[in-house]
Structure formats: C-alpha cells, structure tokens
Tab-separated table of C-alpha atoms in Angstrom:
chain	number	residue	atom	x	y	z
A	268	MET	CA	6.175	-12.764	17.566
A	269	ILE	CA	8.564	-14.427	15.063
A	270	GLY	CA	6.263	-17.395	14.456
A	271	PRO	CA	3.158	-15.405	13.501
A	272	LEU	CA	5.270	-13.010	11.440
A	273	ARG	CA	6.896	-15.869	9.538
A	274	ARG	CA	3.485	-17.405	8.768
A	275	SER	CA	1.821	-14.093	7.962
A	276	LEU	CA	0.250	-13.728	4.540
A	277	SER	CA	1.897	-10.321	4.322
A	278	VAL	CA	5.329	-12.005	4.392
A	279	SER	CA	4.384	-14.086	1.349
A	280	ALA	CA	2.967	-10.924	-0.249
A	281	ALA	CA	5.980	-8.746	0.617
A	282	VAL	CA	7.440	-8.805	-2.909
A	283	PRO	CA	4.079	-8.092	-4.628
A	284	LEU	CA	3.491	-5.348	-2.048
A	285	LEU	CA	6.849	-3.796	-2.868
A	286	ALA	CA	6.101	-4.043	-6.597
A	287	LEU	CA	2.769	-2.315	-6.006
A	288	GLY	CA	4.438	0.427	-3.965
A	289	LEU	CA	7.053	1.054	-6.656
A	290	TYR	CA	4.335	1.069	-9.299
A	291	ALA	CA	2.506	3.749	-7.342
A	292	LEU	CA	5.772	5.690	-6.999
A	293	PHE	CA	6.631	5.716	-10.718
A	294	SER	CA	3.140	5.390	-12.222
A	295	ARG	CA	3.234	8.992	-13.487
A	296	GLY	CA	6.927	9.056	-14.279
A	297	ALA	CA	8.977	10.968	-11.721
A	298	PRO	CA	8.108	14.679	-11.950
A	299	TRP	CA	8.696	14.900	-8.188
A	300	ARG	CA	12.444	14.209	-8.513
A	301	GLY	CA	14.499	16.994	-6.991
A	302	GLU	CA	11.711	18.400	-4.798
A	303	TRP	CA	11.795	16.932	-1.282
A	304	ALA	CA	8.334	17.909	-0.102
A	305	TRP	CA	6.712	16.519	-3.213
A	306	THR	CA	8.894	13.406	-3.148
A	307	LEU	CA	7.913	12.415	0.393
A	308	ASP	CA	4.275	13.304	-0.195
A	309	TRP	CA	4.156	11.175	-3.342
A	310	ALA	CA	5.907	8.235	-1.665
A	311	THR	CA	3.437	8.416	1.225
A	312	GLY	CA	0.631	8.363	-1.303
A	313	SER	CA	1.580	4.741	-2.055
A	314	LEU	CA	-0.252	3.801	1.147
A	315	PHE	CA	-3.491	4.503	-0.698
A	316	LEU	CA	-2.823	1.190	-2.453
A	317	LEU	CA	-0.697	-0.555	0.178
A	318	GLY	CA	-3.154	0.095	3.041
A	319	PRO	CA	-6.027	-1.957	1.597
A	320	ILE	CA	-3.712	-4.907	0.880
A	321	MET	CA	-2.360	-4.710	4.423
A	322	ALA	CA	-5.939	-4.791	5.724
A	323	GLY	CA	-6.658	-7.873	3.621
A	324	CYS	CA	-3.545	-9.667	4.905
A	325	ALA	CA	-4.364	-8.815	8.526
A	326	ALA	CA	-7.940	-10.000	8.075
A	327	TYR	CA	-6.872	-13.290	6.516
A	328	ASP	CA	-4.193	-13.997	9.132
A	329	THR	CA	-6.471	-13.118	12.075
A	330	ALA	CA	-9.367	-15.157	10.707
A	331	THR	CA	-7.176	-18.173	9.976
A	332	TRP	CA	-5.398	-18.016	13.328
A	333	ARG	CA	-8.638	-17.623	15.242
A	334	LYS	CA	-10.187	-20.697	13.673
A	335	ALA	CA	-7.054	-22.767	14.275
A	336	SER	CA	-5.987	-21.748	17.747
A	337	ARG	CA	-8.546	-19.651	19.630
A	338	THR	CA	-9.233	-22.295	22.255
A	339	LEU	CA	-5.549	-22.968	22.863
A	340	LEU	CA	-4.698	-19.267	23.026
A	341	ASP	CA	-7.428	-18.342	25.476
A	342	ALA	CA	-6.300	-21.164	27.764
A	343	THR	CA	-2.883	-19.590	28.208
A	344	VAL	CA	-1.896	-16.605	30.311
A	345	ARG	CA	-0.914	-14.524	27.286
A	346	GLY	CA	-3.653	-15.914	25.079
A	347	PRO	CA	-5.855	-12.827	24.730
A	348	ARG	CA	-2.870	-10.559	24.085
A	349	ALA	CA	-1.550	-12.950	21.448
A	350	ARG	CA	-4.678	-12.335	19.370
A	351	GLY	CA	-3.139	-9.119	18.127
A	352	LEU	CA	0.032	-10.712	16.767
A	353	PRO	CA	-1.302	-11.182	13.192
A	354	MET	CA	-2.050	-7.445	13.012
A	355	ILE	CA	1.407	-6.600	14.353
A	356	GLY	CA	3.061	-8.924	11.832
A	357	THR	CA	1.171	-7.313	8.966
A	358	LEU	CA	2.029	-3.834	10.225
A	359	VAL	CA	5.746	-4.665	10.436
A	360	VAL	CA	5.857	-5.971	6.873
A	361	GLY	CA	3.722	-3.133	5.515
A	362	LEU	CA	5.859	-0.443	7.150
A	363	ALA	CA	9.033	-2.132	5.892
A	364	VAL	CA	7.674	-1.993	2.341
A	365	TYR	CA	6.717	1.674	2.769
A	366	VAL	CA	10.186	2.533	4.102
A	367	VAL	CA	11.805	0.890	1.075
A	368	VAL	CA	9.516	2.850	-1.283
A	369	ALA	CA	10.300	6.088	0.555
A	370	LEU	CA	14.056	5.374	0.417
A	371	VAL	CA	13.900	4.676	-3.325
A	372	ALA	CA	12.109	7.995	-3.798
A	373	ALA	CA	14.647	9.775	-1.574
A	374	VAL	CA	17.636	8.351	-3.452
A	375	SER	CA	16.026	9.363	-6.741
A	376	THR	CA	15.570	12.927	-5.520
A	377	VAL	CA	19.098	13.141	-4.096
A	378	SER	CA	20.449	11.985	-7.467
A	379	ALA	CA	18.713	15.018	-8.989
A	380	GLY	CA	20.839	17.296	-6.815
A	381	ALA	CA	18.336	18.170	-4.087
A	382	ARG	CA	19.372	18.776	-0.485
A	383	PRO	CA	17.745	16.366	2.018
A	384	GLU	CA	14.828	17.999	3.852
A	385	TRP	CA	12.950	15.302	5.729
A	386	ASP	CA	9.517	16.112	7.136
A	387	LEU	CA	9.222	13.495	9.863
A	388	ARG	CA	5.539	14.263	10.312
A	389	LEU	CA	4.778	12.421	7.095
A	390	LEU	CA	6.597	9.340	8.345
A	391	VAL	CA	4.667	9.426	11.630
A	392	LEU	CA	1.361	9.885	9.819
A	393	ALA	CA	2.212	7.046	7.441
A	394	GLY	CA	2.873	4.706	10.350
A	395	ALA	CA	-0.407	5.673	12.012
A	396	SER	CA	-2.351	5.176	8.789
A	397	ALA	CA	-0.782	1.746	8.248
A	398	ALA	CA	-1.680	0.780	11.841
A	399	ALA	CA	-5.297	1.779	11.243
A	400	ALA	CA	-5.469	-0.332	8.078
A	401	ALA	CA	-3.994	-3.371	9.836
A	402	GLY	CA	-6.324	-2.828	12.782
A	403	ILE	CA	-9.449	-2.695	10.639
A	404	GLY	CA	-8.380	-5.854	8.824
A	405	GLY	CA	-7.675	-7.649	12.095
A	406	LEU	CA	-11.037	-6.714	13.574
A	407	LEU	CA	-12.931	-7.852	10.483
A	408	GLY	CA	-10.995	-11.128	10.506
A	409	TRP	CA	-11.823	-11.692	14.175
A	410	VAL	CA	-15.515	-10.935	13.749
A	411	TRP	CA	-15.874	-13.007	10.570
A	412	PRO	CA	-13.289	-15.839	10.728
A	413	THR	CA	-13.278	-16.948	7.109
A	414	PRO	CA	-10.686	-16.456	4.345
A	415	PHE	CA	-13.343	-14.620	2.345
A	416	VAL	CA	-13.043	-11.734	4.785
A	417	ALA	CA	-9.761	-10.670	3.146
A	418	PRO	CA	-11.291	-9.085	0.017
A	419	VAL	CA	-13.963	-7.482	2.191
A	420	ALA	CA	-11.253	-5.799	4.249
A	421	VAL	CA	-9.505	-4.636	1.080
A	422	ILE	CA	-12.717	-3.072	-0.219
A	423	VAL	CA	-13.557	-1.406	3.108
A	424	VAL	CA	-10.212	0.362	3.442
A	425	PHE	CA	-9.949	1.236	-0.266
A	426	ALA	CA	-13.511	2.636	-0.257
A	427	SER	CA	-12.660	4.699	2.846
A	428	GLY	CA	-9.760	6.256	0.964
A	429	LEU	CA	-11.894	6.998	-2.080
A	430	ALA	CA	-14.671	8.510	0.032
A	431	ALA	CA	-12.251	11.035	1.513
A	432	ASP	CA	-11.781	12.738	-1.849
A	433	GLY	CA	-13.847	15.925	-1.802
A	434	THR	CA	-16.060	14.850	1.101
A	435	PRO	CA	-16.002	15.453	4.882
A	436	VAL	CA	-14.927	11.815	5.444
A	437	PRO	CA	-11.643	11.864	7.455
A	438	ALA	CA	-8.715	11.217	5.109
A	439	ILE	CA	-6.908	8.663	7.248
A	440	PHE	CA	-6.112	6.566	4.166
A	441	ARG	CA	-5.488	9.477	1.798
A	442	ILE	CA	-2.532	11.222	3.337
A	443	GLY	CA	-0.356	11.902	0.291
A	444	GLY	CA	-0.109	11.604	-3.461
A	445	THR	CA	-0.316	15.216	-4.632
A	446	THR	CA	0.021	15.344	-8.396
A	447	GLY	CA	1.623	18.809	-8.596
A	448	THR	CA	4.529	20.717	-7.111
A	449	LEU	CA	4.398	21.598	-3.413
A	450	VAL	CA	6.556	24.716	-3.650
A	451	GLY	CA	5.228	27.190	-1.078
A	452	LEU	CA	3.058	24.544	0.595
A	453	THR	CA	3.456	22.343	3.665
A	454	LEU	CA	1.521	19.725	5.595
A	455	GLY	CA	-1.119	21.425	7.709
A	456	ALA	CA	-0.508	21.106	11.469
A	457	ARG	CA	-4.183	20.593	12.205
A	458	PHE	CA	-4.443	17.895	9.532
A	459	PHE	CA	-1.366	16.128	10.895
A	460	TRP	CA	-2.521	16.053	14.516
A	461	SER	CA	-6.173	15.222	13.826
A	462	MET	CA	-5.460	12.471	11.280
A	463	THR	CA	-2.700	10.959	13.374
A	464	ALA	CA	-5.015	10.898	16.394
A	465	LEU	CA	-7.843	9.364	14.363
A	466	CYS	CA	-5.599	6.688	12.869
A	467	LEU	CA	-4.227	5.691	16.270
A	468	LEU	CA	-7.725	5.680	17.791
A	469	VAL	CA	-8.989	3.456	14.958
A	470	ALA	CA	-6.085	1.062	15.499
A	471	ALA	CA	-6.537	1.115	19.293
A	472	ALA	CA	-10.299	0.523	19.096
A	473	CYS	CA	-9.869	-2.418	16.710
A	474	VAL	CA	-7.144	-4.010	18.820
A	475	ALA	CA	-9.180	-3.462	22.017
A	476	TRP	CA	-12.204	-5.282	20.592
A	477	VAL	CA	-10.043	-8.157	19.378
A	478	LEU	CA	-8.377	-8.522	22.768
A	479	ALA	CA	-11.547	-8.089	24.867
A	480	ARG	CA	-12.816	-11.276	26.466
A	481	ASP	CA	-14.343	-10.072	29.762
A	482	ARG	CA	-16.291	-7.112	31.140
A	483	ARG	CA	-13.179	-5.044	31.755
A	484	GLY	CA	-11.877	-5.601	28.249
A	485	ARG	CA	-15.219	-4.692	26.699
A	486	PHE	CA	-15.356	-1.539	28.835
A	487	VAL	CA	-11.937	-0.444	27.579
A	488	ALA	CA	-12.928	-1.187	23.975
A	489	THR	CA	-16.188	0.725	24.363
A	490	THR	CA	-14.412	3.724	25.910
A	491	VAL	CA	-11.864	3.915	23.098
A	492	THR	CA	-14.655	3.575	20.520
A	493	VAL	CA	-16.630	6.417	22.116
A	494	VAL	CA	-13.531	8.654	22.038
A	495	LEU	CA	-12.956	7.650	18.419
A	496	VAL	CA	-16.527	8.520	17.383
A	497	GLY	CA	-16.349	11.844	19.191
A	498	THR	CA	-13.035	12.747	17.603
A	499	GLY	CA	-14.240	11.652	14.179
A	500	ALA	CA	-17.386	13.753	14.515
A	501	ALA	CA	-15.339	16.807	15.486
A	502	VAL	CA	-12.988	16.401	12.531
A	503	THR	CA	-15.849	15.752	10.118
A	504	ALA	CA	-17.664	18.887	11.254
A	505	ASP	CA	-14.696	21.037	10.267
A	506	PRO	CA	-12.350	19.096	7.950
A	507	PRO	CA	-8.743	20.345	8.076
A	508	GLN	CA	-6.773	21.232	4.953
A	509	ARG	CA	-4.008	18.730	4.195
A	510	LEU	CA	-1.790	21.328	2.533
A	511	VAL	CA	-1.454	24.926	3.705
A	512	THR	CA	0.729	27.852	2.705
A	513	SER	CA	4.225	27.548	4.143
A	514	SER	CA	5.652	30.310	6.309
A	515	GLN	CA	9.090	29.756	4.737
A	516	PRO	CA	9.990	32.230	1.966
A	517	ILE	CA	10.490	30.845	-1.523
A	518	THR	CA	14.081	31.127	-2.767
A	519	TYR	CA	14.535	31.565	-6.507
A	520	VAL	CA	17.419	30.553	-8.774
A	521	CYS	CA	17.939	32.316	-12.121
A	522	ARG	CA	19.859	31.212	-15.208
A	523	GLY	CA	20.302	32.332	-18.763
A	524	HIS	CA	20.368	35.753	-20.449
A	525	GLU	CA	17.866	37.183	-22.880
A	526	PRO	CA	15.686	35.679	-21.651
A	527	SER	CA	16.613	34.995	-18.021
A	528	LEU	CA	14.586	32.278	-16.368
A	529	CYS	CA	13.926	32.100	-12.624
A	530	LEU	CA	12.420	29.111	-10.809
A	531	ALA	CA	11.987	28.123	-7.182
A	532	GLU	CA	15.102	26.509	-5.722
A	533	GLN	CA	13.252	23.215	-5.264
A	534	THR	CA	12.524	23.042	-9.006
A	535	GLN	CA	15.867	24.338	-10.331
A	536	ARG	CA	16.483	20.934	-11.969
A	537	LEU	CA	14.315	22.265	-14.796
A	538	LEU	CA	16.721	25.128	-15.475
A	539	GLY	CA	19.113	22.852	-17.346
A	540	THR	CA	17.220	22.922	-20.606
A	541	LEU	CA	14.449	25.524	-20.331
A	542	PRO	CA	16.584	28.677	-20.949
A	543	ALA	CA	17.949	27.244	-24.186
A	544	GLN	CA	14.491	26.209	-25.323
A	545	LEU	CA	13.085	29.650	-24.584
A	546	ALA	CA	16.002	31.331	-26.395
A	547	VAL	CA	15.297	29.266	-29.511
A	548	ARG	CA	11.602	30.121	-29.435
A	549	ALA	CA	12.343	33.821	-28.890
A	550	ARG	CA	14.256	34.086	-32.180
C-alpha cells in the first residue's frame, strides 16, 4: 500500500489539491462563518472541484501501473487485488485534503463564536462521493491505459456534477456548496441515503470491473452494475431534495433598542453592527 501511495500522482498533486480546496472554500469570501450547517455544506462543496482532479489522478496512476506491471501482478497471488491500490492511494490523499479544508472551515466558524454542531452525515457522504470519483478514474485508466485518460476522467466527473444541476441526474458529485444561509434547513434523509448508496455502488462497480479476471469476477462486477443501474433509475425517477425543512425550532437572539433587531441564533454574528447601522438610518 505504501509504495503505490508514495508514487501516486495525487501525492505530487496534494499541495495543488489543497490550494484548490481552499480556493473553493474562500472563493466567495466567508459569509458562512459562524453558521455550522452552512460551513460544513460549503466545505463539502469543495468536492465539486476536488472530485474531478481525484478521478484524473486515479486514472493516470491506474493506466501507468497497468502498462508497467500488469503481467507481474497477475502472476502473483494478490495480483488482481493489487490492481485497486492506485484508486485507494488517490482516495486517501483526496480525503486527507478534504478533511483539512473542512477543519479550516470549522476553525474559522468557531472563531466567529459559533458552537460546534457537526452533521456527520455530510462527512460520510463526502467520503462516498470521493470514492466514486476515484473509482470512475480507476476504471477509465484500466480500460484505456494511456496518460491521456487523465483529462478524460476529469471531464467525465466534472460534467456529471454539472449535469446534476436542475436535472434528474443523481447529484453524487454535487453534494454541497449552497450559496445562502441554511437556517431552518437540513440535509434530507432520503437524499443522504440514496446518494450515499449510489456513490458506494459506483465505487464498488468500478473496483469490481478492475479486479475481475475470470468468470466469477465478471459475474460479481455484472451483479453490482445491475444493482447500480436499478438504484440509479429509481433515484432518477423521483429525485430527492438535498435540503429540507428542519424539524428543530429556530431560536432568535435580539439586540438593540429603537429599533430592536432579532436574527436566528446561527446568524447572530451579524448583530454586532446592524443595530447601530439601522439606528443611524432611522434618524
């Protein structure tokens, strides 16, 4: 595992990947600071850019490794299983970058005085989405073992994310990045379960086809693919809403007199200057 990870293109691209993730995090300033739900959603939205690059790295590593060592690998006992190591290496690096981006966002929100309120579902969904991106890249690299497959993988995953905007296409690569406050909203349970299942099925199907070298392996890969297609068709027929109304009541905080200004507790950071500004305008 250590050898393929050390030689992975994603390791060389770790710093640019982190820079890209931080760019996505602060590209619109930081209006999400102080609001936990929005902070985690926005940080997870960085995978819209990180996912395609992960797919490109996995495709390049798999293609390069296949051309260099396929015969040697298949001659060993663990050969077929080792075919998936480039995808695993890319996934490890990609998730590490995402975790750093999420921690930077979390620290920024804590510094604004917000209480930590982690929604672990977003972290699970982010991991599943990253696995799907790495899996698609690995499969493309195995099918077309040339370095030129890397940009193709980038385009495929990026286009999949774009196509999910306003269409029935499953949003497995568009799982965050809301541009407005999420007060009163939460991640939909149906969206979470269906997208997590689809992401994991995509990853499993891709890995199964890469590892398959006999009739049994192809049967497993075919079975997973059939389940994936069926699940995808069901989700596409009735697309779930990513954000739904939260059952938790909204708590308000008020400050100032004549006028008094009340905002949701999650956005109370804005109360520092708004009452004074409104008082000046009211005169």
